[in-house]
PDB file of C-alpha atoms and ligand atoms in Angstrom:
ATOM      1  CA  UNK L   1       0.000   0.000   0.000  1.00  0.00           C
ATOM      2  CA  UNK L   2       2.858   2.553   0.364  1.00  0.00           C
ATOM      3  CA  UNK L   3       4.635   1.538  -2.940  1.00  0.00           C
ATOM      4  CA  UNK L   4       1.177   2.360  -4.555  1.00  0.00           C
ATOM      5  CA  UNK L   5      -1.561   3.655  -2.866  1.00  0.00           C
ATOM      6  CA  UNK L   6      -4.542   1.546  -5.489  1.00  0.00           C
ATOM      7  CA  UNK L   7      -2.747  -1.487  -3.568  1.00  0.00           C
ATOM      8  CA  UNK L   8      -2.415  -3.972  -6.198  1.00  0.00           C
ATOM      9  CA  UNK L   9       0.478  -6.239  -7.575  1.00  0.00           C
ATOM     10  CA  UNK L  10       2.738  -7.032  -8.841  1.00  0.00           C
ATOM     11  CA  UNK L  11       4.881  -3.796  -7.806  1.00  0.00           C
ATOM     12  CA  UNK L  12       8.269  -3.709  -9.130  1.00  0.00           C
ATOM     13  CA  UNK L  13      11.349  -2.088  -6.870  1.00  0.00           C
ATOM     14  CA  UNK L  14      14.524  -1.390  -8.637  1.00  0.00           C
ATOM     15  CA  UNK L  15      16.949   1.097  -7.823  1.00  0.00           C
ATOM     16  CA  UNK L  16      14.607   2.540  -5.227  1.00  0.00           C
ATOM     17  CA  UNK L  17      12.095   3.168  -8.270  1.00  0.00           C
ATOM     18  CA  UNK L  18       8.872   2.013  -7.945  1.00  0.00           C
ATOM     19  CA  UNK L  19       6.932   0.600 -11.024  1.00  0.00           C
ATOM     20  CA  UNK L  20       3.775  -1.060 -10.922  1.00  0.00           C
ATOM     21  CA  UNK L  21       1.311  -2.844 -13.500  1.00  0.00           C
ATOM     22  CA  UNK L  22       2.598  -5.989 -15.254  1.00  0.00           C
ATOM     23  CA  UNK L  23       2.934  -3.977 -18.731  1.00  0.00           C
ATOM     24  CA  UNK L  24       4.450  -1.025 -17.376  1.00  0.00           C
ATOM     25  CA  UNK L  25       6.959  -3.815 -15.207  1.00  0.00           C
ATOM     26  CA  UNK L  26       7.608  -5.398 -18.612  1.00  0.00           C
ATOM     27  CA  UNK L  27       8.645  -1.927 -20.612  1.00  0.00           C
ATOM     28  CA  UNK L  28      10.771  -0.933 -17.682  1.00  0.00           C
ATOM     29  CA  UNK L  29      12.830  -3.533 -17.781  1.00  0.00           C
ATOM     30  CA  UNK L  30      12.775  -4.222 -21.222  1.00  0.00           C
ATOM     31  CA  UNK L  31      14.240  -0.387 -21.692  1.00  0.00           C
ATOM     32  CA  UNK L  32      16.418  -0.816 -18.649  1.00  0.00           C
ATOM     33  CA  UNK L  33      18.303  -4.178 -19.685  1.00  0.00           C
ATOM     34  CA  UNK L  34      18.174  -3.784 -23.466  1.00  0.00           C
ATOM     35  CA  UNK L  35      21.537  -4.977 -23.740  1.00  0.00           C
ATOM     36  CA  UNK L  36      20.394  -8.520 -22.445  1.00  0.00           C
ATOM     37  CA  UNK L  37      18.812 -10.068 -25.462  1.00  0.00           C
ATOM     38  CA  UNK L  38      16.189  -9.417 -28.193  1.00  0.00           C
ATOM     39  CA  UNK L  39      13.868  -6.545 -27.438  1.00  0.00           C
ATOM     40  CA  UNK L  40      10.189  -7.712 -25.770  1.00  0.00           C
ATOM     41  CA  UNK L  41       8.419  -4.797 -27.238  1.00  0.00           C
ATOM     42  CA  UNK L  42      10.746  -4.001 -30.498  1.00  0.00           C
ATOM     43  CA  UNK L  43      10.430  -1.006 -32.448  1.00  0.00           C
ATOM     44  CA  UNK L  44       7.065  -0.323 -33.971  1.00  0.00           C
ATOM     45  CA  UNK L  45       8.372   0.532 -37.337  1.00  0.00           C
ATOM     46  CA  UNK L  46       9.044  -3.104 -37.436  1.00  0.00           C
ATOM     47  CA  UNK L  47       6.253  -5.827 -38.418  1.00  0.00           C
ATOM     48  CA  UNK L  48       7.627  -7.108 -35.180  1.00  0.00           C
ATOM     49  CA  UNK L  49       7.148  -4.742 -33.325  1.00  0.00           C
ATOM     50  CA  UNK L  50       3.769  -3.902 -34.867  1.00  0.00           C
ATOM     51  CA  UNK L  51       2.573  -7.116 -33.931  1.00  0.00           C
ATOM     52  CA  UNK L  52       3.967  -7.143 -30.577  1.00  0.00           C
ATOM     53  CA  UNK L  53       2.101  -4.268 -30.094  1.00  0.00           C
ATOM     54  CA  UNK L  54      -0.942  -5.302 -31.588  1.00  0.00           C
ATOM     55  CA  UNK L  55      -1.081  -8.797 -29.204  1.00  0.00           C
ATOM     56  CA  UNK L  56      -0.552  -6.893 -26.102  1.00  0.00           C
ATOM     57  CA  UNK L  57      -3.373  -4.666 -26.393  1.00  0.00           C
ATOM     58  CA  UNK L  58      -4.963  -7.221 -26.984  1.00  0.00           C
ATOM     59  CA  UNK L  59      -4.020  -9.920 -24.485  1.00  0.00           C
ATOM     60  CA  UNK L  60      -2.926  -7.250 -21.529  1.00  0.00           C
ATOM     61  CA  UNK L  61      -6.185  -6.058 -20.533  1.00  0.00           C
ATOM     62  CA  UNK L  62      -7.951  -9.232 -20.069  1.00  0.00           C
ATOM     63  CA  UNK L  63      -9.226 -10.158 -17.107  1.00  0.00           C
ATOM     64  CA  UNK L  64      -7.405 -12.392 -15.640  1.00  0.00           C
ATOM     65  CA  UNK L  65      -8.022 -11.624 -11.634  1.00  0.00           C
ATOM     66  CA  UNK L  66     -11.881 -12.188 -12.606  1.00  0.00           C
ATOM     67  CA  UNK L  67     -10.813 -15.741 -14.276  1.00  0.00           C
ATOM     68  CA  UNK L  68      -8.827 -16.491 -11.444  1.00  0.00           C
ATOM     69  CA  UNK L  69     -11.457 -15.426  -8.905  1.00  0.00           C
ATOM     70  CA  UNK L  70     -14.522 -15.920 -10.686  1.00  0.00           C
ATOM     71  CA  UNK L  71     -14.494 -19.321 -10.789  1.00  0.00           C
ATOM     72  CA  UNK L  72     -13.702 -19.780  -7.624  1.00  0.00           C
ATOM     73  CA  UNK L  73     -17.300 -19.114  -7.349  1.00  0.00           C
ATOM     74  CA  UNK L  74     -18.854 -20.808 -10.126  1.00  0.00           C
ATOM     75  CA  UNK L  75     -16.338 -24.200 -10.152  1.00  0.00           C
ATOM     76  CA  UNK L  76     -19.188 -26.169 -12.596  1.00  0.00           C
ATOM     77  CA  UNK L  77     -17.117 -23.864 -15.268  1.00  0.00           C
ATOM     78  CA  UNK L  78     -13.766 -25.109 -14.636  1.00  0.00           C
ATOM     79  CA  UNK L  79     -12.832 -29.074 -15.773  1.00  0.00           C
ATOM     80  CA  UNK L  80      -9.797 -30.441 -13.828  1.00  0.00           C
ATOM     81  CA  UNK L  81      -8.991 -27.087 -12.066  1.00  0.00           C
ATOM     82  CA  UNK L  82      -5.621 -27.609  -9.741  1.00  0.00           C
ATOM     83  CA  UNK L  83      -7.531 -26.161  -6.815  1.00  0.00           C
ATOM     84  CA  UNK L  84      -8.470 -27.988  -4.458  1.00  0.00           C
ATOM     85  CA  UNK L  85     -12.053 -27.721  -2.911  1.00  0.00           C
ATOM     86  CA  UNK L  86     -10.601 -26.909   0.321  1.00  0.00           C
ATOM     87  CA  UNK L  87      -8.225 -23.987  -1.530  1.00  0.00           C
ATOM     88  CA  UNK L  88     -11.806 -23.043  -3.422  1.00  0.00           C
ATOM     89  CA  UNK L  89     -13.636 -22.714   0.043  1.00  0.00           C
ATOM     90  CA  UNK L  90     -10.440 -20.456   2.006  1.00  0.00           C
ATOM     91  CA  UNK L  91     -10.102 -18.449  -0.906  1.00  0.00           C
ATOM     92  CA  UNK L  92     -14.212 -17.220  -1.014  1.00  0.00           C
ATOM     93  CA  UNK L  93     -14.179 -16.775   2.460  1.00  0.00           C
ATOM     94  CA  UNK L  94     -11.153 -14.531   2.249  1.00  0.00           C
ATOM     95  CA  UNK L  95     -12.459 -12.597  -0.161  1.00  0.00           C
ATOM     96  CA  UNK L  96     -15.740 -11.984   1.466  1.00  0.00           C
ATOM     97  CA  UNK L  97     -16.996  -9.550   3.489  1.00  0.00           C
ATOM     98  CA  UNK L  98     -14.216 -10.252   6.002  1.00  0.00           C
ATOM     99  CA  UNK L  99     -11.763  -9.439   3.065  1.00  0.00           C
ATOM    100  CA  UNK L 100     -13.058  -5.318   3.863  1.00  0.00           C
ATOM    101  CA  UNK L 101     -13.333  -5.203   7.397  1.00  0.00           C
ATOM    102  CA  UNK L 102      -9.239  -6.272   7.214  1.00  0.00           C
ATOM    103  CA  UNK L 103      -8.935  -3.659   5.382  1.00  0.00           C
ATOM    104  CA  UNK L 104     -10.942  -0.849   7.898  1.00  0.00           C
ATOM    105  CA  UNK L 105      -9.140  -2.174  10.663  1.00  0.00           C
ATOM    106  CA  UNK L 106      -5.591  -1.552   8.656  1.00  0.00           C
ATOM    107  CA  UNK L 107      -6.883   2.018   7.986  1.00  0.00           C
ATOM    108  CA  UNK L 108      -7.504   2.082  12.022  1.00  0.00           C
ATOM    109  CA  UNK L 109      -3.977   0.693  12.381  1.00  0.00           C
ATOM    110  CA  UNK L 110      -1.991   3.326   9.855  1.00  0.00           C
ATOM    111  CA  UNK L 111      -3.732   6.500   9.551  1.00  0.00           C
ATOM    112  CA  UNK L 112      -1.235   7.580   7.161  1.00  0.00           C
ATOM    113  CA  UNK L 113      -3.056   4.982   4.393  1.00  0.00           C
ATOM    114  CA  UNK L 114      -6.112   5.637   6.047  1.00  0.00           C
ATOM    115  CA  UNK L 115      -7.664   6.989   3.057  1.00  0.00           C
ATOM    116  CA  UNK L 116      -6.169   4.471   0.023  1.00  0.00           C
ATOM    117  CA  UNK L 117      -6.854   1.185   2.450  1.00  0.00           C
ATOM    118  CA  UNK L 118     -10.866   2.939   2.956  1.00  0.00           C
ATOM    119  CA  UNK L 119     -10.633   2.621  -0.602  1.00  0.00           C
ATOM    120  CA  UNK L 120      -9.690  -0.730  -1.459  1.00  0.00           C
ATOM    121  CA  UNK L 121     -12.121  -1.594   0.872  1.00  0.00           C
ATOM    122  CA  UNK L 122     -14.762  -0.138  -0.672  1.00  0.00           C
ATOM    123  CA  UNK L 123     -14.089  -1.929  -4.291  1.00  0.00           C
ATOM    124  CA  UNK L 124     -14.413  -5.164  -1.952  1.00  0.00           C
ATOM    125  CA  UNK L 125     -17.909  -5.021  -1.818  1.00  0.00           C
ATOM    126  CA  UNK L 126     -18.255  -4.203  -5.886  1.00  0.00           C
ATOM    127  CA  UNK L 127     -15.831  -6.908  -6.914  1.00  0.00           C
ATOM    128  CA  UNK L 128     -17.403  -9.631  -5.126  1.00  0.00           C
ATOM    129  CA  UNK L 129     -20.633  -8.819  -6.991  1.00  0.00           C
ATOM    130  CA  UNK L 130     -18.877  -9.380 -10.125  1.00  0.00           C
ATOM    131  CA  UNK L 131     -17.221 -12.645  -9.296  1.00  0.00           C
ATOM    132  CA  UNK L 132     -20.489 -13.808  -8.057  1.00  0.00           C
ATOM    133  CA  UNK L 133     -22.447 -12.607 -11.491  1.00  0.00           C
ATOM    134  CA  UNK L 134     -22.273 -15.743 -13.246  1.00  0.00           C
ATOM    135  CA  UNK L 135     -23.446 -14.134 -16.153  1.00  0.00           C
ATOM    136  CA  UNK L 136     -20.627 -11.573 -16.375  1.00  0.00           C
ATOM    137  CA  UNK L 137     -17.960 -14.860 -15.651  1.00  0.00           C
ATOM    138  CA  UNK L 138     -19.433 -16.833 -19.202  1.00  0.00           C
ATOM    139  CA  UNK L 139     -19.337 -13.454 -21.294  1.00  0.00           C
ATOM    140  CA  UNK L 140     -15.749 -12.513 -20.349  1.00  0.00           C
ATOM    141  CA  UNK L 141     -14.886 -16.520 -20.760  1.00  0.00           C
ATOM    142  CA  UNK L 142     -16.373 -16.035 -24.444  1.00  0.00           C
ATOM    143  CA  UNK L 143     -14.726 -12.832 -24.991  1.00  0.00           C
ATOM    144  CA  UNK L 144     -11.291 -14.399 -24.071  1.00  0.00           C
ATOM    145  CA  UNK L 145     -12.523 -17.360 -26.562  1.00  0.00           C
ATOM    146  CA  UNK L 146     -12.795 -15.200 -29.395  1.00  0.00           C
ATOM    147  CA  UNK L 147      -8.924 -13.756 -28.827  1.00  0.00           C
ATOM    148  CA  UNK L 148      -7.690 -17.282 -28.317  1.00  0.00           C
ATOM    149  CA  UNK L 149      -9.509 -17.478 -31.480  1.00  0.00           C
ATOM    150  CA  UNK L 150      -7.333 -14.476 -33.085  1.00  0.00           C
ATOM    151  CA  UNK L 151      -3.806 -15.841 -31.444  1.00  0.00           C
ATOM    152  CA  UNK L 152      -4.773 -19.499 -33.168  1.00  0.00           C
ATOM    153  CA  UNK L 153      -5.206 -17.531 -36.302  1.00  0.00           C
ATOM    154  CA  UNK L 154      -1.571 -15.926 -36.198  1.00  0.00           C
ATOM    155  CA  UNK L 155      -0.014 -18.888 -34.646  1.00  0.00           C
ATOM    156  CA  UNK L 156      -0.916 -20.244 -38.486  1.00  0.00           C
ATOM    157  CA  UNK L 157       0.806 -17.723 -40.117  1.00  0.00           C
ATOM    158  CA  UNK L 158       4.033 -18.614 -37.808  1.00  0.00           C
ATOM    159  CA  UNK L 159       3.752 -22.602 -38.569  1.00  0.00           C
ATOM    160  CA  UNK L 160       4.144 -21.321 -41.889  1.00  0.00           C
ATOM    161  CA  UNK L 161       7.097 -19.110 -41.168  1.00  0.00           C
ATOM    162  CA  UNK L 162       8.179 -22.200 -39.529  1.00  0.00           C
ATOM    163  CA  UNK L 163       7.938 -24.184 -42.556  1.00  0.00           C
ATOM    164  CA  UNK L 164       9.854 -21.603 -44.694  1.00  0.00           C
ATOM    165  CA  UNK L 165      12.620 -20.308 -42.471  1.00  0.00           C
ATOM    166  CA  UNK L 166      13.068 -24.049 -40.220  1.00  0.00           C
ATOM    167  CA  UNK L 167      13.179 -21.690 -37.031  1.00  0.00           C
ATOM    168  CA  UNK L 168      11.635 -21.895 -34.169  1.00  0.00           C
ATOM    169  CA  UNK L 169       8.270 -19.267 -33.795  1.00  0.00           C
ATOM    170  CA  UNK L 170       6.839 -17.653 -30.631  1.00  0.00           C
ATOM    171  CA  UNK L 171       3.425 -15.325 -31.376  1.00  0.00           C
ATOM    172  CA  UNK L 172       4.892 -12.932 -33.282  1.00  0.00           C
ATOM    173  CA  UNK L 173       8.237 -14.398 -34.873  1.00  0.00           C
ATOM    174  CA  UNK L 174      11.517 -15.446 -33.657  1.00  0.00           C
ATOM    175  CA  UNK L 175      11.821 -13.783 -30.673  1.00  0.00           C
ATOM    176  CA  UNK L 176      10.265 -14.544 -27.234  1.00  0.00           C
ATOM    177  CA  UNK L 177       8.506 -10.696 -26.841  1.00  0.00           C
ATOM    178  CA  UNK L 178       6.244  -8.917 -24.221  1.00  0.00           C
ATOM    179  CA  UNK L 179       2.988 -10.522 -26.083  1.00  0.00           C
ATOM    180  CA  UNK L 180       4.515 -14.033 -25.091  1.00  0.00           C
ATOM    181  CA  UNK L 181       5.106 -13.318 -21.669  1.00  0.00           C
ATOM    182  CA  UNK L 182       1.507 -12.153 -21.373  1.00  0.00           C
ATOM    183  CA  UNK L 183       0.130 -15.323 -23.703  1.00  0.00           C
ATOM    184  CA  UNK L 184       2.506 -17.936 -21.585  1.00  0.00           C
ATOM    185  CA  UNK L 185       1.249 -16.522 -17.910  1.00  0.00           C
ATOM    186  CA  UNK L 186      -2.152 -16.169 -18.838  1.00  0.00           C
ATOM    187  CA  UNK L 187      -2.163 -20.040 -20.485  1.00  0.00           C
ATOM    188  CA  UNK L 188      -0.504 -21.623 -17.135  1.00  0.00           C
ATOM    189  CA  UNK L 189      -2.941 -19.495 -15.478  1.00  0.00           C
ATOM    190  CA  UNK L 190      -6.122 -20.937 -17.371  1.00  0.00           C
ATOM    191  CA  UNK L 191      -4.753 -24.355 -17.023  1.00  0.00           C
ATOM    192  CA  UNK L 192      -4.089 -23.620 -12.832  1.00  0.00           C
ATOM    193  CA  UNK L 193      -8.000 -22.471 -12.546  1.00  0.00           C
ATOM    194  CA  UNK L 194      -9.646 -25.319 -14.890  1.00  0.00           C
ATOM    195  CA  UNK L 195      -9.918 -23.456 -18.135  1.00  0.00           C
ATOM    196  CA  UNK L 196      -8.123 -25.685 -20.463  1.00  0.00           C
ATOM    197  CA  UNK L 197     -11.278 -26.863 -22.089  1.00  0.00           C
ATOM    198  CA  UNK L 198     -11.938 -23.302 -23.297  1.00  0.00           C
ATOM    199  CA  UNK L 199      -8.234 -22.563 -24.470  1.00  0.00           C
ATOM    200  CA  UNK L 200      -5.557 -24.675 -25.280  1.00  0.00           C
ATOM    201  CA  UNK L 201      -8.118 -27.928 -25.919  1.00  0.00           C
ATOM    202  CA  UNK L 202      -9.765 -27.038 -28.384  1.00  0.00           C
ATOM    203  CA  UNK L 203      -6.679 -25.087 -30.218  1.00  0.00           C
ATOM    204  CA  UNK L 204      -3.609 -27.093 -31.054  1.00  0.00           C
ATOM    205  CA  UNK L 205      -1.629 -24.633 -32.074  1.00  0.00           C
ATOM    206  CA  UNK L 206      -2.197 -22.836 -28.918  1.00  0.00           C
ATOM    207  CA  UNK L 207      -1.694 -26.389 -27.429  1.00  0.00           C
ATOM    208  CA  UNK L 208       1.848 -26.946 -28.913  1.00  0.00           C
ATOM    209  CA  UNK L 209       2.642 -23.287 -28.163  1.00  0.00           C
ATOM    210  CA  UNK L 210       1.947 -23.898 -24.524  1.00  0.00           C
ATOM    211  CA  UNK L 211       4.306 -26.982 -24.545  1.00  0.00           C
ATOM    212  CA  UNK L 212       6.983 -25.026 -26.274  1.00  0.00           C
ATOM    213  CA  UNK L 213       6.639 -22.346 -23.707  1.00  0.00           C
ATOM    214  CA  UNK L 214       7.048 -24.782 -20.579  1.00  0.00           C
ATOM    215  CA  UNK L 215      10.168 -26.148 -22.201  1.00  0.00           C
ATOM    216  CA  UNK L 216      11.716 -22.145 -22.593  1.00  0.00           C
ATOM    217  CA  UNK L 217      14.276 -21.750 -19.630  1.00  0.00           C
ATOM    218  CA  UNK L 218      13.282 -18.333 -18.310  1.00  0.00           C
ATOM    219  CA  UNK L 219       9.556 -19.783 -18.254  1.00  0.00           C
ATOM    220  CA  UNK L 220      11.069 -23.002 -16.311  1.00  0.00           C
ATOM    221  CA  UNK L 221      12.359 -21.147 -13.991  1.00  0.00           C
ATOM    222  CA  UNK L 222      10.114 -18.673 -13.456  1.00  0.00           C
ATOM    223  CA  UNK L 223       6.751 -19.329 -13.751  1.00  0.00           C
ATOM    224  CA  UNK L 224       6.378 -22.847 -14.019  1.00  0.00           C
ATOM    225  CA  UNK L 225       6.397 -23.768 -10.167  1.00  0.00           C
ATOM    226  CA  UNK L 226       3.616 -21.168  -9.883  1.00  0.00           C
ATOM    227  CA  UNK L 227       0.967 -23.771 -10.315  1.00  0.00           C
ATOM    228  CA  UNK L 228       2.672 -26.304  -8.269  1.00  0.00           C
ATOM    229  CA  UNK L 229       0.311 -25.654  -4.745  1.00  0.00           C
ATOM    230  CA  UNK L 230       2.524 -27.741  -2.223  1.00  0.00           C
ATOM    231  CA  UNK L 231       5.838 -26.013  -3.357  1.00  0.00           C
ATOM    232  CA  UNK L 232       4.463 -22.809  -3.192  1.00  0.00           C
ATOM    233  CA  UNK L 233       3.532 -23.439  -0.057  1.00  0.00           C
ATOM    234  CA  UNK L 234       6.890 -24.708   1.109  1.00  0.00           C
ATOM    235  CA  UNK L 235       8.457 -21.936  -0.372  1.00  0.00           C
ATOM    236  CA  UNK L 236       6.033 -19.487   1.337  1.00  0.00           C
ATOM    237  CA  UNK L 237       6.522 -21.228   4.677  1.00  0.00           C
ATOM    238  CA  UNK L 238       9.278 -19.101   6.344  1.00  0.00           C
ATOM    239  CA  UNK L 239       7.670 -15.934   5.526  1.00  0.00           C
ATOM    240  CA  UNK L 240       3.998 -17.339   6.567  1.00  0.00           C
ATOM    241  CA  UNK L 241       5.675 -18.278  10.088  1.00  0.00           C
ATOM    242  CA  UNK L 242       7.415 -15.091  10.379  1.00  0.00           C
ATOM    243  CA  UNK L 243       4.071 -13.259   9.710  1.00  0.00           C
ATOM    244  CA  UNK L 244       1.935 -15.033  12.389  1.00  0.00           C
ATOM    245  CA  UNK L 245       4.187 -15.728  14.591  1.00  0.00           C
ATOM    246  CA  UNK L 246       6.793 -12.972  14.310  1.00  0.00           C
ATOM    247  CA  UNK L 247      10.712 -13.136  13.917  1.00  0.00           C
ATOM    248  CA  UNK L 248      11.422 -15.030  17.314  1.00  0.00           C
ATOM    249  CA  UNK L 249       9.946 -18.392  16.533  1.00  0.00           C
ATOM    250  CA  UNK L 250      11.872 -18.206  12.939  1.00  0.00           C
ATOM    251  CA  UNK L 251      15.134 -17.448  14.758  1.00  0.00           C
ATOM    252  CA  UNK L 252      14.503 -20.245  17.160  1.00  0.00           C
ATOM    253  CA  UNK L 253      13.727 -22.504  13.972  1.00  0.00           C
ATOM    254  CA  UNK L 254      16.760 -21.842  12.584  1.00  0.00           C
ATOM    255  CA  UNK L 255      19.200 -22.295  16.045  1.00  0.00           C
ATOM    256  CA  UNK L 256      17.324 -25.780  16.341  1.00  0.00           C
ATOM    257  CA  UNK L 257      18.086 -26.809  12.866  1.00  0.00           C
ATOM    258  CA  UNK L 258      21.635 -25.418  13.490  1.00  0.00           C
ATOM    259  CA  UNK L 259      21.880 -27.619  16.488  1.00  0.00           C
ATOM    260  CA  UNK L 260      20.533 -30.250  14.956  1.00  0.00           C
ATOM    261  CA  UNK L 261      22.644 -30.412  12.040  1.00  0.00           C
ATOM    262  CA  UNK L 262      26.007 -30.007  14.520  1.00  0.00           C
ATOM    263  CA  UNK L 263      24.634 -32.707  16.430  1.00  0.00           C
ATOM    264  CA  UNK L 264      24.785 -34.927  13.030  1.00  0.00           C
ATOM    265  CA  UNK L 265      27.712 -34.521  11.829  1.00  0.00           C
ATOM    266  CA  UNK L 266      29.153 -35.030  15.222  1.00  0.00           C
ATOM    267  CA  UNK L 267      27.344 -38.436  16.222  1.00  0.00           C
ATOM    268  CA  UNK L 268      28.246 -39.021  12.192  1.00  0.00           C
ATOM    269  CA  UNK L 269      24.884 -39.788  11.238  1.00  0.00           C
TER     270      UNK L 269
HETATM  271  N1  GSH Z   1      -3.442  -4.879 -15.207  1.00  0.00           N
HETATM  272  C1  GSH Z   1      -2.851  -5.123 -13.917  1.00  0.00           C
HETATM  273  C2  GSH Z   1      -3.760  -6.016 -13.155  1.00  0.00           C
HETATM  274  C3  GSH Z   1      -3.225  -6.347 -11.798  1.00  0.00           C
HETATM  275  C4  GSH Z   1      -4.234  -7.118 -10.944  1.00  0.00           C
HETATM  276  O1  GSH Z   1      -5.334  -7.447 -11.367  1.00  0.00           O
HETATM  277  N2  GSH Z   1      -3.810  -7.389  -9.720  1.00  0.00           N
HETATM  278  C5  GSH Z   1      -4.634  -8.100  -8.793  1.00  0.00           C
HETATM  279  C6  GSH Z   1      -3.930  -9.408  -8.496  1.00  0.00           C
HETATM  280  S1  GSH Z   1      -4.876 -10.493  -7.540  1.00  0.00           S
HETATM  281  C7  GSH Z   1      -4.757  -7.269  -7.516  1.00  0.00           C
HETATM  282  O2  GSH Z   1      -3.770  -6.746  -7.037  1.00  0.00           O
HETATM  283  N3  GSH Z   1      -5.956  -7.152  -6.969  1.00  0.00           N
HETATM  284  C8  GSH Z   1      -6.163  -6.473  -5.736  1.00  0.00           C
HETATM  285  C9  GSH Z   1      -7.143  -5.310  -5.839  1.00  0.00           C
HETATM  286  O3  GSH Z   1      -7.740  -5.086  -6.908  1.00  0.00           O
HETATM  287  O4  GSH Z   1      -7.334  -4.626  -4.828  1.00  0.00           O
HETATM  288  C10 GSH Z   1      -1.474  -5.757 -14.095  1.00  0.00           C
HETATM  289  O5  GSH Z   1      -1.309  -6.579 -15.003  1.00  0.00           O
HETATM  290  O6  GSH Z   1      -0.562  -5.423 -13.343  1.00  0.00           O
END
């Protein structure tokens, strides 16, 4: 909340400047570390570039919180979601009505953010209606069916660049660019929530496109643990304990395992 006062993510830090909005994220450090490879968002007097541009207007203002979310409340529209039940049933309750008195009592807590946390709480209320509207879910799921629609189209046009040239193709050519970072996170996204049946199922060349982005090292490495649930818990664990039960009990944690590990390699175990 005091990186940016509309409190959402993902925020980006670097060199104590703060950027915030996943396309914004993606032109800062595309600008910032152009020396490291092929541009993401190349010049537009390119017809890379042009169709770079072109995908991520397309592809960066769909909603993905309200796929993510929405379906939490209307599962019968997901087939083989990754969620558990269990995960389904936290994650509405968190997002209900407690979800804005949090937020109240962390504008009691830092009057400072009073205002920006009064807010977010606010949009609570008006977001939750919109996850709930099942009707507004199936016409956004449409909408998103008719772009896969459009990226199946130009995925054509790069098998055939394929077959002429013998190199590999992301969306828009050669190059992995800012409309495949947005195309590869929003497909492991669709798959995490159940949507595969509206995306990559019924679209092989969206299919094979997905494959080819899971074997892509940066995506590996990245992103691809995402939708692994028990690692991301694991990973989350330290901070999760440090949160709820504050720095002592981590610090303990740590002198145990310490002691522990001494204890070991003494008795030679
Ligand atoms: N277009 C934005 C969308 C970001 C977004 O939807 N963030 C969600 C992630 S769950 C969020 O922070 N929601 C909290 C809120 O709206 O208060 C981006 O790509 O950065």
């Amino acid at each position: 909340m005091r990186l940016d006062k509309t409190g959402m993510v993902p925020i980006l830090v670097h060199e104590g400047k703060v950027i915030s909005d996943s396309t914004r994220i993606v032109d800062y450090l595309d600008t910032v570390f152009h020396d490291r490879g092929p541009r993401l968002a190349p010049p537009l007097d390119t017809d890379l570039g042009r169709r770079v541009r072109h995908f991520r207007d397309l592809l960066d203002v769909l909603p993905v919180e309200l796929y993510t979310y929405g379906t939490l409340y209307h599962p019968d529209l997901t087939k083989d979601s990754m969620l558990p039940e269990i995960i389904r049933r936290e994650g509405r309750k968190a997002l209900g009505p407690s979800a804005a008195q949090r937020l109240r009592d962390l504008a009691a807590m830092h009057p400072d953010l009073a205002e920006a946390y009064i807010r977010k709480a606010d949009r609570v209320a008006e977001r939750r209606r919109k996850r709930e509207d099942r009707g507004l879910i199936e016409r956004i799921l449409d909408e998103l069916e008719v772009v896969l629609d459009e990226v199946e189209k130009e995925l054509e046009e790069r098998k055939k660049d394929k077959e002429a040239s013998g190199q590999q193709q992301w969306l828009c050519g050669e190059s992995f660019t800012a409309a495949d970072v947005t195309l590869s996170c929003l497909l492991h996204r669709l798959k995490f929530v159940g949507l595969t049946h509206r995306s990559t199922q019924k679209r092989p060349l969206l299919e094979a496109y997905y494959l080819q982005a899971q074997q892509f090292a940066p995506f590996k490495a990245e992103v691809m643990y995402t939708n692994n649930l028990p690692y991301v818990i694991v990973r989350n664990l330290p901070r999760l304990i440090y949160k709820s039960a504050g720095p002592k009990l981590v610090v303990w944690a740590a002198m145990m395992v310490a002691v522990a590990a001494v204890a070991a390699m003494v008795l030679k175990y």
